[in-house]
Every structure is written in structure tokens, then in C-alpha cells.
Amino acid sequence: MKEVTVYELYKDEKLLEELKDSEIVLEGWVRTNRDNGSLGFIELNDGSFFKNLQLVYDNNTVNFEEVSHFSNGDAIQVRGILVLTPEAKQPFELHLIKGVILGKCQDDYPLQKKRHGFEFLRDIAHLRMRTNTFNALFRVRSTLSYAIHKFFFERDFVYVHTPIITTNDAEGAGQTFKVITDDKNPNAFFGTPSVLTVSGQLHVEPFALAFRNVYTFGPTFRAEKSNTTRHAAEFWMIEPEMAFTDLNGNMSVIEDFIKYIIKFVLEKNKEEMNFFNTFIDKDLLNRLNHVLNSKFEVMPYTKAIEYLLKAKESGHKFENNDIKWGMDLQSEHERYLTEVIVKGPMFLIDFPKEIKAFYMKLNKDNKTVAGCDLLVPGVGELVGGSQREEDYEKLKAKMEEVGNDKELYWYLDTRKYGGCVHSGFGLGFDRFLMYITGISNIRDTQPYPRTFGSIKY
Ligand code: 4AD
Ligand code: MG
């Protein structure tokens, strides 16, 4: 008797052919169970696949009565005959010989057969992965993470583990979590203040200057007190860094990368993506396919301000309506540009130097820096990247101005010892997951979300 998974049955035609009309054994959880006294049906999910296996029980089942009492959530083991049903909704089903309970699910199980709201489910994060939506979501999350490594490995990038505990606020935004072991003496452990990393960029750049193309992919932490659907206190980021690559080269990698990982997920998780398209966002597959077939537009910041001013003149009201060159664009402005003007993914480039981090390359105009943010409809900023300032003197002057030249002497060293043109970017993993599934709250893309004012589990 063969033990198999539902995924194997769905994806391995030869195995299915081999096993049809024979006895197999499976383990899993009951999603639904209904019967009319002589014939019953159980939807079994065995965890290996988004789809369920239908179990049919009748007078050929040795313990009909017992099986008819299996309830939603029970862990069971089943033995039965695999029957192909090409004319039915599902391609095959299991005619049950016997089913046994492995673990009973108590009556106060919070997951009922009806559809639950996302907020309710967020409060039972330890159970929500059993629902269709979150089952699909976390499987896509896993696939996406594999696709990311695959993309970079196929291009010979070296994967670097940058530290989680660090001493510097890379972005200089002052939104770090402090790491302390002793309330009374915050520096007791390291002898110096330390924080959770907001970005691995500064630590990965020196590796680019040795390996050429590298990336880091790990958790990052930001104590931003913004209670929005797109901000998490803990999120994952992918940060590639490439030597001998300028801003255009950077954007071209970003575009290839985004298209590659979308394509990979669409192929690998067809069933899950169809589910999202049906139940979460009816335009999802259309939009993603459109992205695969379009060239990302590039718009300089200065041009963006012109568009926003024009919008304002023609009566559009932004919450922050004080549109002028030099302002830091808010998400409402970014979304207007990508949703109304471009109607698709776009790079916003060449920002005023005052609103961007110290490490960005100063352009020839001495006013703007070579940054590139990728904006997409629905989510806004997905990627932040730039060409880095490789000129030792210019970077040193900038760091002295910011006041981090002493602490980050080692970062400055890389420009002194064989520095070269290089660029990189950061893709917010959880935001990307929102984009690719149509899920509208970052809290519903993470296993156990941590956001301003909320930490459970
Ligand atoms: O634009 P950011 O701040 O860029 C950096 O950290 C650079 N050091 C990246 C680099 O060039 N290596 O952040 C990068 C991305 C954003 O575009 C966004 O997708 C995501 O990280 N992000 C967040 N995602 C969830 N919650 C938050 N609080 C986020 N803050 C940034
Ligand atoms: Mg940014």
C-alpha cells in the first residue's frame, strides 16, 4: 500500500496512472464533511497542495458511522481506492475503506466553514494558515523566496549574510530599534549603542567591491510610527549590489528581476494565483501579465513635479497639496503618478539630494542624486535603489555633513581602496507579496506581523 501526497497525485501523471484503482494511504485535515446517511463526502487537505482531495464514503467503508462524525479540523488518516473521475469537477477521488482520527479538533475551533474576515483571522495567526487564502499566500511567499535566490544564482551573484544587530542607522532616518540587555546600562553588552538593522546595504557594498555582484536577503526592522497598510516594523528585504554598474544598469536588473519572479510564481503556483484572481482581486492576472509584457517607464523627479502641479491646477486635491520642487513625495503623490499618469510600473529617478540618503551619487547638476524608486499601482514604492557615490572626496564631505564619517570610516575606506562605479537596490519582500497576490494589507502577507502598536505571538 502506497503512501502519497495530494500534490504528487496532481502533479505526477505517471504516478496517478500507476496508482489508479489501487489502495493508497493519506494523512491530512478535514475541511468539510457532509453525508445523507448512506453516502458522504469529505474534503481533505493534506498540506502538500492548495487543492483538497475528495473522499467518498458509503457502504464499502468499514466504519461509516465513525467517519460521518469526523468534523472540520480533525487530523485523520485514510485508506481507500484511488478512482479517476475525468468527467467530474475534480480529476480523481478516494473511495474510502477506512478512516481513523489522529487528532480530534475540539468544538470551540475558531475556523468555521463560512468565510472569515481578515481582521478576525489576524487575531488567530496561529490558525489562519489553514484557510484557503492564507494557505495560498504562504505558499506563494515560500515560492517567491526561492525564485529570488534562483534569479541571483543563475546570474552568479554571491549571497551575503549581513548582520541583524548593528551600530548604524544606514538610511539615517533615525527609526531604529535599540538592542539592550540591561535597562539601566544600555551599552552593557557591546560597550557601545547597538540597534536592529534597517538595511543590509552598507554591509553588503564592501562585498560587491570584492565579488562584483552580490545580494543580501533577510529581515530588517524599522521603528516607523506609521500605522498604514504598507508599513511593518519587521519586514524582509532583498538588497543586491553590483560593481561596475550605473543607474541604468541597476534599473535594467530591477526590471528583469521583477519580471522573472512574477513569471516564476505564475508558473509554479497556478492554482493559488487563480484563487487570488477569483477571490481577492479580479484584475490581478491581467495586471501581472501586462507587467510582464511592458517596459517600465522612467520619469525624473523634476518631470513628476510638473505632472503633480498640473494635476493640482486642474483641481486634483492631494492631502499634502503644497506641491513644489524639493518636497519629499508622499505615497498619495507616488500613487497618482503610477496609477493615473503612467498606469503601470515606473521608475522615479534623480531626486533632490536633500531628501535622499547620504550614499547616493551626486548628479552633474549638483542638485539631484542618482536614485531610482520603482513605483507600482496599488502599492506605491516597491523598490528603492541608487547609484552609489564612488568619489572619495565627495562622499567624505557628505558624510562629514551628516556626521557619520567617523563611525562609518570602514564604509568610506571602500572608496579609498579601488572604489568603482556601483549600484544597488532594496526590494521590500512583503510589499512585493502584496503586489503579486492583490492582498491589500501588509499584515496579511507576514506569518506573524509586527506593526506600530501591535505585537502578538
Ligand atoms: O527605500 P528603502 O528605505 O531603501 C533602502 O533601505 C536601501 N538601503 C535599499 C538599497 O538600496 N539597498 O527601502 C527599500 C524598500 C522599500 O522600497 C519598500 O519596498 C520596503 O523596502 N520598505 C518597507 N516595507 C515594509 N514596511 C516598511 N516599514 C518598509 N520600509 C521600506
Ligand atoms: Mg525608499
Tab-separated table of C-alpha atoms and ligand atoms in Angstrom, residues 170-171 173 175 198-202 204-205 216 220-224 226 228-241 250 356-357 359-360 372-375 379-388 423-432 434 442 446 450-451, ligand 1:
chain	number	residue	atom	x	y	z
A	170	ALA	CA	22.095	53.010	7.382
A	171	GLU	CA	19.332	55.166	5.963
A	173	ALA	CA	16.232	58.213	9.167
A	175	GLN	CA	13.956	54.905	13.005
A	198	VAL	CA	17.212	48.894	8.873
A	199	SER	CA	19.090	47.768	5.768
A	200	GLY	CA	21.992	45.487	4.882
A	201	GLN	CA	23.248	47.826	2.188
A	202	LEU	CA	26.254	49.348	3.922
A	204	VAL	CA	26.923	44.354	1.529
A	205	GLU	CA	28.611	47.105	-0.510
A	216	THR	CA	21.631	40.048	0.878
A	220	THR	CA	15.063	44.376	8.524
A	221	PHE	CA	13.485	46.484	11.253
A	222	ARG	CA	12.069	49.978	11.260
A	223	ALA	CA	10.528	51.810	14.169
A	224	GLU	CA	8.359	53.948	11.913
A	226	SER	CA	3.157	54.844	10.768
A	228	THR	CA	-0.588	52.134	7.400
A	229	THR	CA	-1.411	49.074	5.335
A	230	ARG	CA	2.116	49.124	3.827
A	231	HIS	CA	4.402	49.589	6.823
A	232	ALA	CA	5.641	46.819	9.078
A	233	ALA	CA	8.130	47.121	11.920
A	234	GLU	CA	9.776	43.885	10.801
A	235	PHE	CA	9.945	43.027	7.119
A	236	TRP	CA	12.243	41.237	4.710
A	237	MET	CA	14.349	42.945	2.131
A	238	ILE	CA	16.367	41.813	-0.874
A	239	GLU	CA	19.366	44.038	-1.453
A	240	PRO	CA	21.598	43.368	-4.449
A	241	GLU	CA	24.735	45.397	-5.058
A	250	ASN	CA	20.618	48.983	-11.973
A	356	LYS	CA	17.725	61.134	-0.055
A	357	ALA	CA	20.319	59.149	1.873
A	359	TYR	CA	25.347	57.468	-0.087
A	360	MET	CA	23.568	58.333	-3.340
A	372	CYS	CA	15.648	55.160	-8.604
A	373	ASP	CA	12.409	54.207	-6.864
A	374	LEU	CA	10.155	51.685	-8.550
A	375	LEU	CA	6.507	52.666	-8.115
A	379	VAL	CA	1.187	49.551	-3.561
A	380	GLY	CA	3.302	52.595	-4.395
A	381	GLU	CA	7.025	52.202	-3.721
A	382	LEU	CA	8.260	48.637	-4.136
A	383	VAL	CA	11.952	49.268	-4.662
A	384	GLY	CA	14.358	51.946	-3.538
A	385	GLY	CA	17.761	51.993	-5.201
A	386	SER	CA	20.573	54.167	-6.441
A	387	GLN	CA	23.973	54.504	-7.977
A	388	ARG	CA	26.322	54.989	-5.031
A	423	SER	CA	24.763	50.478	-7.746
A	424	GLY	CA	22.165	48.533	-5.872
A	425	PHE	CA	18.620	48.458	-4.657
A	426	GLY	CA	16.275	47.160	-1.988
A	427	LEU	CA	13.043	45.335	-2.737
A	428	GLY	CA	10.547	45.126	0.118
A	429	PHE	CA	9.664	41.435	0.103
A	430	ASP	CA	6.363	41.743	1.957
A	431	ARG	CA	5.252	44.683	-0.153
A	432	PHE	CA	6.048	42.670	-3.224
A	434	MET	CA	1.011	42.350	-1.572
A	442	ILE	CA	0.966	44.014	4.699
A	446	GLN	CA	3.511	38.001	7.007
A	450	ARG	CA	4.718	43.279	13.859
A	451	THR	CA	3.416	46.785	13.300
B	1	4AD	O1	13.712	52.673	0.146
B	1	4AD	P1	14.366	51.966	1.274
B	1	4AD	O2	14.381	52.633	2.584
B	1	4AD	O3	15.832	51.638	0.767
B	1	4AD	C1	16.837	51.089	1.493
B	1	4AD	O4	16.756	50.640	2.600
B	1	4AD	C2	18.113	50.982	0.699
B	1	4AD	N1	19.215	50.779	1.638
B	1	4AD	C3	17.988	49.869	-0.285
B	1	4AD	C4	19.240	49.662	-1.103
B	1	4AD	O5	19.496	50.460	-1.987
B	1	4AD	N2	19.963	48.622	-0.851
B	1	4AD	O6	13.676	50.535	1.473
B	1	4AD	C5	13.635	49.612	0.406
B	1	4AD	C6	12.267	49.001	0.274
B	1	4AD	C7	11.152	49.988	0.005
B	1	4AD	O7	11.101	50.315	-1.352
B	1	4AD	C8	9.935	49.216	0.464
B	1	4AD	O8	9.501	48.299	-0.526
B	1	4AD	C9	10.466	48.436	1.629
B	1	4AD	O9	11.867	48.377	1.496
B	1	4AD	N3	10.103	49.044	2.909
B	1	4AD	C10	9.182	48.582	3.755
B	1	4AD	N4	8.377	47.520	3.668
B	1	4AD	C11	7.548	47.281	4.699
B	1	4AD	N5	7.464	48.033	5.796
B	1	4AD	C12	8.258	49.131	5.937
B	1	4AD	N6	8.201	49.848	7.048
B	1	4AD	C13	9.172	49.437	4.885
B	1	4AD	N7	10.100	50.404	4.677
B	1	4AD	C14	10.656	50.143	3.487
